[in-house]
Coordinates of C-alpha atoms in Angstrom, one line a residue:
X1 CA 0.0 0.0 0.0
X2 CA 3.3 2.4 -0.4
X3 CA 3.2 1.8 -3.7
X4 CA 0.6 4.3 -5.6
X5 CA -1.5 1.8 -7.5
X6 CA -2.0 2.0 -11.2
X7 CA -3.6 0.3 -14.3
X8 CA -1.8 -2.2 -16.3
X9 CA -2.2 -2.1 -19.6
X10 CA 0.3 -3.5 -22.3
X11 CA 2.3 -5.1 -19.9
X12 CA 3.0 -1.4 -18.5
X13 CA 2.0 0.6 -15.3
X14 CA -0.4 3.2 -16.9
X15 CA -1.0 6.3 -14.0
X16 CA -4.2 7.5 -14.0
X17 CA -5.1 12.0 -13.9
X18 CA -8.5 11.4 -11.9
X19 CA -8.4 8.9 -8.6
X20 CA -11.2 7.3 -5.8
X21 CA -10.3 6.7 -2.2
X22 CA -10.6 2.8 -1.1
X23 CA -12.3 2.7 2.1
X24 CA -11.5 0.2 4.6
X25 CA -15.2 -1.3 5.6
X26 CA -14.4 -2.0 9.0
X27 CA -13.1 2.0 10.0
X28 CA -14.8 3.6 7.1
X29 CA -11.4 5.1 7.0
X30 CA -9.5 5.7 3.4
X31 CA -6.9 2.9 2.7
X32 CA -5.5 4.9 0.0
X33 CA -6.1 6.0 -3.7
X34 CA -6.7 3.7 -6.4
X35 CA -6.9 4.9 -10.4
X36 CA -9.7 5.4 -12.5
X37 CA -9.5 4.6 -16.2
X38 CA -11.0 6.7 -18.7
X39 CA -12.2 5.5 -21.8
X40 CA -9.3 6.3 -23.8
X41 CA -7.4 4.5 -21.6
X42 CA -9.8 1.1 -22.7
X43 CA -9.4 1.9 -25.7
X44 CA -5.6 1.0 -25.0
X45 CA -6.5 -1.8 -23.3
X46 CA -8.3 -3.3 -26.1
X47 CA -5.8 -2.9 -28.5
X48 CA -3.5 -4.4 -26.3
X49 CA -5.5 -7.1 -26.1
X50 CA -6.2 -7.6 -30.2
X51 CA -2.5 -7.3 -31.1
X52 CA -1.9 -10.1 -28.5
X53 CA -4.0 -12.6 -29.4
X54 CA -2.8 -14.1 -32.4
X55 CA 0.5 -14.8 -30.7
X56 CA -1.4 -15.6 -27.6
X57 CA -3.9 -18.2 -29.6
X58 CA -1.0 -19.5 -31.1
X59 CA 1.1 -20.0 -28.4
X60 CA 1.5 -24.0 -27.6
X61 CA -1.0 -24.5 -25.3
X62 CA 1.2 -26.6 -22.7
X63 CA 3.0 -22.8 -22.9
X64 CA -0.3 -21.2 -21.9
X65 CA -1.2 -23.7 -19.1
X66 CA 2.2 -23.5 -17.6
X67 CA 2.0 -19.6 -17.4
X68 CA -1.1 -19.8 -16.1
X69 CA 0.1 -22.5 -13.5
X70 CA 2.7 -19.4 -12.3
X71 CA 0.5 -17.1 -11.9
X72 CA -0.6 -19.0 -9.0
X73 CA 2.8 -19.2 -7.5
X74 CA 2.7 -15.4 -7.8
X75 CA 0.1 -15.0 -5.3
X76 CA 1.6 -17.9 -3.3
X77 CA 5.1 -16.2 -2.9
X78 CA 3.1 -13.2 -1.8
X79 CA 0.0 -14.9 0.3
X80 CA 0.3 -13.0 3.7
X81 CA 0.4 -9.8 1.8
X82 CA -2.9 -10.7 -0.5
X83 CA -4.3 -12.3 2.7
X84 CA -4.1 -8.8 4.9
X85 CA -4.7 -6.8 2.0
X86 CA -8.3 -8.1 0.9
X87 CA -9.4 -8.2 5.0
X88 CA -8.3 -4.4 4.7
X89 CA -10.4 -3.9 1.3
X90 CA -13.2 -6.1 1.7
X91 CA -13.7 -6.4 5.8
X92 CA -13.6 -10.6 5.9
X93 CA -12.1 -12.5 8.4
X94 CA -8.7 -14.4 8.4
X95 CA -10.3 -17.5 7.7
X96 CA -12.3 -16.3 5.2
X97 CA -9.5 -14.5 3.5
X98 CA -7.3 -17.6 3.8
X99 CA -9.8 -19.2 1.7
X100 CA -10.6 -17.0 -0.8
X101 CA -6.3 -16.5 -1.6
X102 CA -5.4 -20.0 -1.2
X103 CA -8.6 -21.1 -3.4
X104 CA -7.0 -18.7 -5.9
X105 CA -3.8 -20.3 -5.9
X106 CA -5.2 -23.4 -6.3
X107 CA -7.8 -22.7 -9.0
X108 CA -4.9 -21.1 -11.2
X109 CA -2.5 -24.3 -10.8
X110 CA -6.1 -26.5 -11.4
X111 CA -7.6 -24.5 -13.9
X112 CA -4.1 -24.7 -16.1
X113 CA -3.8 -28.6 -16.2
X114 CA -7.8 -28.6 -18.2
X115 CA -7.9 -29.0 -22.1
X116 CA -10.4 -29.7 -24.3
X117 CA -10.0 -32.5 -27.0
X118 CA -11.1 -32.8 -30.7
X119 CA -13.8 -34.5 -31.3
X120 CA -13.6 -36.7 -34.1
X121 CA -17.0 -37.3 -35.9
X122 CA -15.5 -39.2 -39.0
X123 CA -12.2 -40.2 -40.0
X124 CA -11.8 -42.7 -43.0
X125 CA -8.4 -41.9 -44.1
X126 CA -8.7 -38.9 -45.7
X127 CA -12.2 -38.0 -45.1
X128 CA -12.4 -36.5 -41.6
X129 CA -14.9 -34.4 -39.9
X130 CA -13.8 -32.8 -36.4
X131 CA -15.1 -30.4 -33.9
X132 CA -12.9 -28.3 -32.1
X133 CA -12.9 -25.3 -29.7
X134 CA -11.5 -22.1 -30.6
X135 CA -10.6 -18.9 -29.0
X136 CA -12.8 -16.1 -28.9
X137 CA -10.3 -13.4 -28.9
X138 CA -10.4 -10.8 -26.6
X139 CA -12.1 -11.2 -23.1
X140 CA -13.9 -8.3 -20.9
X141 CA -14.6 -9.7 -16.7
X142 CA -15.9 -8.0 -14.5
X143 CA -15.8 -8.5 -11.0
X144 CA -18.2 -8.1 -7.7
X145 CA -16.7 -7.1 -4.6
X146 CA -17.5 -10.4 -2.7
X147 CA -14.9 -12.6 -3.5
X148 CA -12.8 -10.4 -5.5
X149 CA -9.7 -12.2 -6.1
X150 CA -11.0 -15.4 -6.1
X151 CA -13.8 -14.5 -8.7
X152 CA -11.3 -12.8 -10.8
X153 CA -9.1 -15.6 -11.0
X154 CA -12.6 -17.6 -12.1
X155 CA -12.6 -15.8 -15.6
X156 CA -8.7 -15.2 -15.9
X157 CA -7.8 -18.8 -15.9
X158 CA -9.9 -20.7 -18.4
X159 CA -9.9 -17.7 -20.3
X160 CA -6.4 -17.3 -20.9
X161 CA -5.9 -21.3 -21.3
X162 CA -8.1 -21.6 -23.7
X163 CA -6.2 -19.0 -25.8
X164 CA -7.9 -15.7 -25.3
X165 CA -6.9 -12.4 -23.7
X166 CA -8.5 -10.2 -21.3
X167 CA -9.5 -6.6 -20.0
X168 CA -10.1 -7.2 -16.7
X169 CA -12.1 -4.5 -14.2
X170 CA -12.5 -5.4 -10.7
X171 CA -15.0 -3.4 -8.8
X172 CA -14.9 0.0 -7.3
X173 CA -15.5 -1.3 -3.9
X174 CA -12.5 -3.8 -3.9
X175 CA -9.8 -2.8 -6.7
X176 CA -6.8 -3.4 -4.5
X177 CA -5.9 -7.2 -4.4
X178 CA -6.7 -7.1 -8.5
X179 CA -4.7 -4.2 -9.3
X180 CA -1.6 -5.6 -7.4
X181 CA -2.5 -9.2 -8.9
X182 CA -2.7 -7.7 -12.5
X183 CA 0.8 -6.3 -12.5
X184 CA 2.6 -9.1 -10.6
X185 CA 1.1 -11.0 -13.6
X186 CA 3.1 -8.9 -16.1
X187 CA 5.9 -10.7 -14.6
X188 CA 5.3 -14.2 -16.4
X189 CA 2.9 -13.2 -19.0
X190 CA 3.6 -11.9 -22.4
X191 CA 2.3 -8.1 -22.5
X192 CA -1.0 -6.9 -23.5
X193 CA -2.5 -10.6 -22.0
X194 CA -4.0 -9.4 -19.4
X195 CA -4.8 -5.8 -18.7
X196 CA -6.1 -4.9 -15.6
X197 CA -8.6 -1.6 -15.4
X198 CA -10.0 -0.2 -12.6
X199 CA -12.7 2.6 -12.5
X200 CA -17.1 3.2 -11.5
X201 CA -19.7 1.7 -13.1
X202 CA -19.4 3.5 -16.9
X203 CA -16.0 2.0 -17.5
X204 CA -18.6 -1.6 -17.1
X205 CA -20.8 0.0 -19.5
X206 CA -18.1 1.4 -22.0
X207 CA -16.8 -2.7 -21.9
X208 CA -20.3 -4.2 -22.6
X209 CA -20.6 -2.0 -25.6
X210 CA -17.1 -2.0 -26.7
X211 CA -17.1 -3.4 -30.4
X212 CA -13.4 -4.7 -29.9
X213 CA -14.9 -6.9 -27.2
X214 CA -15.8 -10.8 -28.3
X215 CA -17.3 -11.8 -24.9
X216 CA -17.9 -10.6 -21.5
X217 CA -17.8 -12.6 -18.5
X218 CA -19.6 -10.9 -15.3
X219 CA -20.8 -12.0 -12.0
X220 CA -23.1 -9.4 -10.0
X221 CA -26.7 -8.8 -9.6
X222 CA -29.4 -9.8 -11.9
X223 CA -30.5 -6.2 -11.8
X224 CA -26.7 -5.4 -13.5
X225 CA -26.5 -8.5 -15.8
X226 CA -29.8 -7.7 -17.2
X227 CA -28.0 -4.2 -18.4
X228 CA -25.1 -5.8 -19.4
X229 CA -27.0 -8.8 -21.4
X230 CA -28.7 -5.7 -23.4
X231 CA -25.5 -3.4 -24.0
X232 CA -23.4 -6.2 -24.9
X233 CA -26.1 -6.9 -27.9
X234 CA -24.8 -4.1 -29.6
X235 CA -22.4 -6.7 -31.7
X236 CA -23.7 -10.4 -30.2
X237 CA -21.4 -10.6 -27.2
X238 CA -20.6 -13.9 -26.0
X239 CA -21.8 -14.1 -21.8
X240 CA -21.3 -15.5 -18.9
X241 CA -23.2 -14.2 -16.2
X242 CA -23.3 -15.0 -12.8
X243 CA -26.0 -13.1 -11.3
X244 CA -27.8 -13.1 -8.1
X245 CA -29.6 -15.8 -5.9
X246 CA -32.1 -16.5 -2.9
X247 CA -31.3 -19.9 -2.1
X248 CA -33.1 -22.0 -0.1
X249 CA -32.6 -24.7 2.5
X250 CA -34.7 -27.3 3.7
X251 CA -34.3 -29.0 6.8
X252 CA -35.9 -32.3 7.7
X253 CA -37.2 -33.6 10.6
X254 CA -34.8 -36.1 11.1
X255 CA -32.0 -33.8 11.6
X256 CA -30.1 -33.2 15.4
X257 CA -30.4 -29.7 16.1
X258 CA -27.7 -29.5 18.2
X259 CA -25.3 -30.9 15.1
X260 CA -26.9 -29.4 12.0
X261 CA -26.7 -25.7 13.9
X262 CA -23.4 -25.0 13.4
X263 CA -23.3 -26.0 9.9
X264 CA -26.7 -24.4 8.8
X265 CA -25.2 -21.0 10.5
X266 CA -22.1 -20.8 8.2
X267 CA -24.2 -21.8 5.0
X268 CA -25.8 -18.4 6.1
X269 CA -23.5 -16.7 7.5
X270 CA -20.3 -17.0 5.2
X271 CA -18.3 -13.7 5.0
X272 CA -20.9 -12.0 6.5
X273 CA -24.0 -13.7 4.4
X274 CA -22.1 -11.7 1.3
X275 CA -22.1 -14.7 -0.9
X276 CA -24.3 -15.6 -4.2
X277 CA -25.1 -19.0 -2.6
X278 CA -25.6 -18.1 1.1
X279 CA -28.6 -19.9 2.6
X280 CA -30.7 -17.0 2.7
X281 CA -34.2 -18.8 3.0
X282 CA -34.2 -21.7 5.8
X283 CA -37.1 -24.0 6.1
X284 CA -38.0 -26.2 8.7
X285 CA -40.1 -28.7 9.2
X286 CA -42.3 -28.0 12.0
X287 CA -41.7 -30.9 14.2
X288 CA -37.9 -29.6 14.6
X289 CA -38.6 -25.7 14.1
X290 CA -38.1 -24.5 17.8
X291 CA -34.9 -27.0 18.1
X292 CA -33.0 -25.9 15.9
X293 CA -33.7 -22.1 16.2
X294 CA -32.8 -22.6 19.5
X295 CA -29.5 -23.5 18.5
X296 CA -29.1 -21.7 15.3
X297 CA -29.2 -18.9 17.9
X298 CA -27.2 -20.3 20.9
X299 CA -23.7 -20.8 18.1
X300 CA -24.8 -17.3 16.6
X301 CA -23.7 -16.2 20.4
X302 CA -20.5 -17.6 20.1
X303 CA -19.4 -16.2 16.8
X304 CA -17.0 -13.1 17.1
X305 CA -17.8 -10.0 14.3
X306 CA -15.1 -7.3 13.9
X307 CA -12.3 -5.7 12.1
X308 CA -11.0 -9.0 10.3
X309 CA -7.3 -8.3 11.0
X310 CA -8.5 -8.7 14.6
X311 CA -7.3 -12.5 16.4
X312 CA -10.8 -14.2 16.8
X313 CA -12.7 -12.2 14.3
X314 CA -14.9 -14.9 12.5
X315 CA -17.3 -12.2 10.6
X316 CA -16.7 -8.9 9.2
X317 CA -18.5 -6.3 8.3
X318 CA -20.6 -5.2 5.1
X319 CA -18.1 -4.2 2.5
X320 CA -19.5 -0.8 1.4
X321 CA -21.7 1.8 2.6
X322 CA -24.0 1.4 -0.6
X323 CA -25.0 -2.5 0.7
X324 CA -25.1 -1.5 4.6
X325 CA -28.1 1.0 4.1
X326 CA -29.7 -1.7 2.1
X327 CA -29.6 -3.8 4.7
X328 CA -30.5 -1.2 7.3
X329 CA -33.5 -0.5 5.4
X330 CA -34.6 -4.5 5.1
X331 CA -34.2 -4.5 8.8
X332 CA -35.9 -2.0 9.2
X333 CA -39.1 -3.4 7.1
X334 CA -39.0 -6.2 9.5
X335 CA -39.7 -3.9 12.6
X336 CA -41.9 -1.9 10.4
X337 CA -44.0 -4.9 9.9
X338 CA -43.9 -6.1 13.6
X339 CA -41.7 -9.5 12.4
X340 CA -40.0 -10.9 15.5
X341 CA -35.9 -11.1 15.6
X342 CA -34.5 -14.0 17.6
X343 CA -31.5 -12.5 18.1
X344 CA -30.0 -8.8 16.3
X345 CA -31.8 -6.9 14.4
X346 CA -30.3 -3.8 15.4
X347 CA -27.1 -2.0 13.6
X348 CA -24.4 -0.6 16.1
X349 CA -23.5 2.9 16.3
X350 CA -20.0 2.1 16.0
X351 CA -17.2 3.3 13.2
X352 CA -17.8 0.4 10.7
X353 CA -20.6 -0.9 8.7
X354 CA -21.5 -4.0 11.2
X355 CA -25.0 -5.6 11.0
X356 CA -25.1 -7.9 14.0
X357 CA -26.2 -11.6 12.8
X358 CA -29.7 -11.3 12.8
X359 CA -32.9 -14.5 12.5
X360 CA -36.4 -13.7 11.8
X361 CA -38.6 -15.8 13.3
X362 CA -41.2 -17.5 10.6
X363 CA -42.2 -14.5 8.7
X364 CA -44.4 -14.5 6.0
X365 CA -43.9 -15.8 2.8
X366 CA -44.4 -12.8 1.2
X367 CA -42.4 -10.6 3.2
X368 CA -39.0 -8.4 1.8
X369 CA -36.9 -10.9 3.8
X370 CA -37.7 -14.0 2.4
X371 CA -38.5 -12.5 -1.3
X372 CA -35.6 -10.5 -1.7
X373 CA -31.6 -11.4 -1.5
X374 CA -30.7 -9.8 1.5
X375 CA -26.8 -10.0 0.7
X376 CA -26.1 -9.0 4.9
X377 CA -26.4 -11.2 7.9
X378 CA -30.4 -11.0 7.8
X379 CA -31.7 -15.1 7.4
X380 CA -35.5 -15.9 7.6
X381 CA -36.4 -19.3 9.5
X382 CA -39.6 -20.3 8.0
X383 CA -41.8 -23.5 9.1
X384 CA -43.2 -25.7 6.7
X385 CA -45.0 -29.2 7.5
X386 CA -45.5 -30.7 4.1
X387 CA -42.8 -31.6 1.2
X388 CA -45.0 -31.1 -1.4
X389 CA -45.6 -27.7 -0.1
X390 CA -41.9 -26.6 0.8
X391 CA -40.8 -27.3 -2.4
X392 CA -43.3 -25.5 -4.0
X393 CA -42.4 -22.4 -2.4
X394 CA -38.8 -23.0 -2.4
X395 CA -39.2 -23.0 -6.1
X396 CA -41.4 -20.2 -6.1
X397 CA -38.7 -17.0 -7.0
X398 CA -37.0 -15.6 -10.3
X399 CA -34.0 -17.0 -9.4
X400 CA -32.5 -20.4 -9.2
X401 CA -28.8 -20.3 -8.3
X402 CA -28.1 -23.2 -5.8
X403 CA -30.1 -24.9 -2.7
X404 CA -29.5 -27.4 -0.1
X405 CA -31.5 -29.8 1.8
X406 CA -30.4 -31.4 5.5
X407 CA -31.5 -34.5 6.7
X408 CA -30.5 -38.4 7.8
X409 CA -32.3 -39.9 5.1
X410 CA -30.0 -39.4 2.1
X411 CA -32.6 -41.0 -0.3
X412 CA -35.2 -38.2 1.0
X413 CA -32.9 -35.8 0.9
X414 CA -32.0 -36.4 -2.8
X415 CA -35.5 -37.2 -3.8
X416 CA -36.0 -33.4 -2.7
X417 CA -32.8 -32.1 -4.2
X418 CA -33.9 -33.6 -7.4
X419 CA -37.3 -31.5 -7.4
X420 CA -35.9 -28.3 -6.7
X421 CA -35.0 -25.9 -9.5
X422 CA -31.1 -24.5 -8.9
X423 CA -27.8 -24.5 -11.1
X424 CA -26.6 -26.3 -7.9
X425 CA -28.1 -28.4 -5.0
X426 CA -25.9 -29.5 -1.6
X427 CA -27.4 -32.5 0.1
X428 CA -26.1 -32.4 3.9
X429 CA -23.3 -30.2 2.8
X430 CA -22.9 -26.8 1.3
X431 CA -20.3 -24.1 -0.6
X432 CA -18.3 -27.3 -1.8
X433 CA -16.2 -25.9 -5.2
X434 CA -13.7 -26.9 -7.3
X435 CA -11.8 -26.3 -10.7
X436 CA -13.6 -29.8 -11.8
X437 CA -17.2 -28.9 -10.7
X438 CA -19.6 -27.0 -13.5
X439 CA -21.4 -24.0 -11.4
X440 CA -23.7 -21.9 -13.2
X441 CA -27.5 -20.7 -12.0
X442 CA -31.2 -21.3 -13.6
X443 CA -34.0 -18.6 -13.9
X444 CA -32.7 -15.5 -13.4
X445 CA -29.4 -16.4 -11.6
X446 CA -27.4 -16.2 -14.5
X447 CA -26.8 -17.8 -18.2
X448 CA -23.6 -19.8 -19.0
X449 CA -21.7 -22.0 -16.6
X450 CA -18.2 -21.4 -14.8
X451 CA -15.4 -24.1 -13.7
X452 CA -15.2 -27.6 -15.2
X453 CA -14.6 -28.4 -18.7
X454 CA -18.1 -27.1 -19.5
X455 CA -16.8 -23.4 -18.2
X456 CA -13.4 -23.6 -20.5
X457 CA -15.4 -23.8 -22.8
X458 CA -17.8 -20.6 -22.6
X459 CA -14.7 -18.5 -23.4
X460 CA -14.0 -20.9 -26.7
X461 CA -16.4 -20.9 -30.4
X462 CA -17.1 -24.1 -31.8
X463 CA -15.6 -24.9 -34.8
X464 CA -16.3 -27.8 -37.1
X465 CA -13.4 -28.9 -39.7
X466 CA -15.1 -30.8 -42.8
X467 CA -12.2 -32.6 -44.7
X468 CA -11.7 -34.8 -48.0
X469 CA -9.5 -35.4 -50.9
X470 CA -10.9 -33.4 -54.7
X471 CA -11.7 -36.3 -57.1
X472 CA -9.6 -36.7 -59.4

């Protein structure tokens, strides 16, 4: 942070004339200065990008995969820094840093041994007929403020194995981590691969529109991907978009209480409930309803929220002033409506934009907590008695990202999981990733899927190669 941060583009530190404070969530204190691009300066970008390409996309690909591989021992020769620098942007406790750098790390050296074969249809000698995956050419992400390392890392890797390059613009809330990632990068990779842009929400726009722009990858709300879906149109964009959710949980009867609680509250509760999949609608069945409120609030008393740099901070605070009010106000319909907290409810008057964890105690179904994504420490426990019925409503929102259902009997449990309409459904687990695993949402959670082979290739075209000999 001594260092003034700048864009990358070309391989080069680019200083920006016009600058935003980052503010450190927990103090709502300024952590320093960070650059904001114009649009000339994606302009550059972009041609930084297109003159790469071709030598990028042509590039052996066991050259590619290994580069990509050592961008991940980047972060890891610098993972105390990253770790205490995205607790500082984005508020999250150690642990929860911990796992969003080290699942970077990994994702980059995973992410860079993935390929994706030919397909032979015919061969007979000469005659052949194969489908392959091409590059797009050049790649616009942008990133949310969540996860902002870790969901970066998401679109760099495949993208960049599977030949393309990249303009990459992290958010305005959480620029820091990206912007010291992006030029480390320039280290190992050839310049103009990946160019790293930082700036508000019209740099966004000027990417979705940007004719020299093949295919955008994003992951925000479904509010902001609808925008994006319609700008990028302007020349038939290629997306991925991973939008919002309101994910629900169902627990059955069978469950302990006692057990389940503490893993119900972190499907919740994850850095601070900020988290596309959180559990942020739990049902349970009647019979155990009381139970396991009981306990979901007895562990929520032993969970420490603070400043994440803290020893014993488990849950920080909201990342930016924008989402605390939002939650503030949610909150505040639940009083407003006479809705009955179990425990929180109230914001402190400390320096810091904490929201204590807060449970609402069975409120209705058509309520602002259970219909909207709350995206804050704000859960709904909501009592159902029939499975005919909690699916139903379970099903019953725009979006469909991912779900989970609790219980001893597996073959319930999956008979549930199987009825319920999500990109992704946990069965007695939940928030389990990996390089290998397709994610991607339903409804209005998102279009295209990310990780696994099926996410290398969203940022490739499918080409088919027709052969045989002229007669003679």
């Amino acid at each position: 942070m001594d260092t003034p941060y700048a864009i990358t583009i070309n391989g080069k530190r680019v200083p920006t004339s016009t600058t935003r404070a980052a503010i450190n969530p927990a103090t709502e204190k300024a952590i320093c200065l960070f650059p904001l691009a114009t649009r000339e300066h994606l302009d550059q970008a972009v041609v930084a990008a297109q003159e790469s390409f071709s030598i990028w996309r042509d590039r052996p690909l066991e050259e590619r995969q290994a580069l990509v591989a050592k961008l991940g021992d980047l972060i890891s020769e610098n993972r105390e820094s990253f770790i205490r620098l995205l607790i500082t942007e984005q508020g999250k406790g150690r642990a929860g840093a911990e796992w969003e750098i080290g699942g970077s790390i990994h994702w980059l050296h995973e992410i860079a041994k993935q390929s994706l074969p030919s397909e032979v249809i015919v061969d007979k000698g000469e005659e052949q007929i194969v489908t392959r995956y091409t590059p797009i050419g050049v790649i616009g992400g942008i990133t949310p403020w969540n996860f902002p390392l870790l969901l970066a890392v998401w679109k760099i890797a495949p993208a960049l194995v599977a030949g393309n390059t990249m303009v990459l613009k992290p958010s305005p809330y959480t620029p820091l981590c990206t912007l010291w990632f992006g030029e480390l990068a320039q280290t190992v990779l050839p310049p103009g691969v990946l160019n790293v842009i930082s700036g508000g929400d019209e740099l966004g726009q000027w990417m979705t529109e940007h004719p020299g722009i093949g295919k955008i990858s994003f992951t925000g709300s479904t509010v902001t991907g609808r925008k994006v879906m319609s700008s990028a149109s302007v020349n038939l964009k290629r997306l991925t978009l991973e939008l919002g959710g309101n994910d629900p949980a169902i627990v059955l009867p069978d469950v302990d209480p006692k057990k389940i609680a503490k893993d119900l509250f972190w499907a919740s509760f994850a850095n601070s409930s900020q988290f596309c999949v959180a559990c942020k609608r739990l049902y349970i069945h009647e019979d155990v309803y009381d139970a396991v409120a009981h306990e979901l609030v007895e562990y929520a008393k032993t969970v420490t929220v603070g400043d994440g740099l803290t020893d014993g901070v488990e849950l920080g605070p909201i990342q930016n002033r924008m989402q605390y009010d939002k939650v503030l106000n949610l909150l505040q319909d639940c009083r407003d409506r006479g809705q009955r907290f179990l425990i929180g409810g109230e914001a402190s008057a400390s320096p810091g934009y904490f929201i204590p964890v807060s449970l609402v105690d069975n409120p209705p179904e058509d309520s602002r907590v259970v219909v909207e994504e709350a995206f804050g420490p704000v859960l709904p426990l909501l009592k159902y008695r029939d499975i005919d019925d909690v699916i139903r409503r379970a099903n019953n929102s725009p979006y469909g990202l991912a779900a989970s259902v609790w219980g001893k009997d597996v073959r319930s449990a999956e008979a549930i999981a199987s009825r319920l309409e999500a990109g992704t459904v946990w069965i007695n687990q939940i928030h389990t990733f990996s390089p290998d695993i397709a994610f991607g949402g339903h409804k209005q959670s998102g279009i295209g899927i990310e990780n696994s082979l099926h996410g290398l290739a969203e940022y490739c075209n499918t080409q088919t190669l027709m052969r045989k000999p002229l007669a003679v």
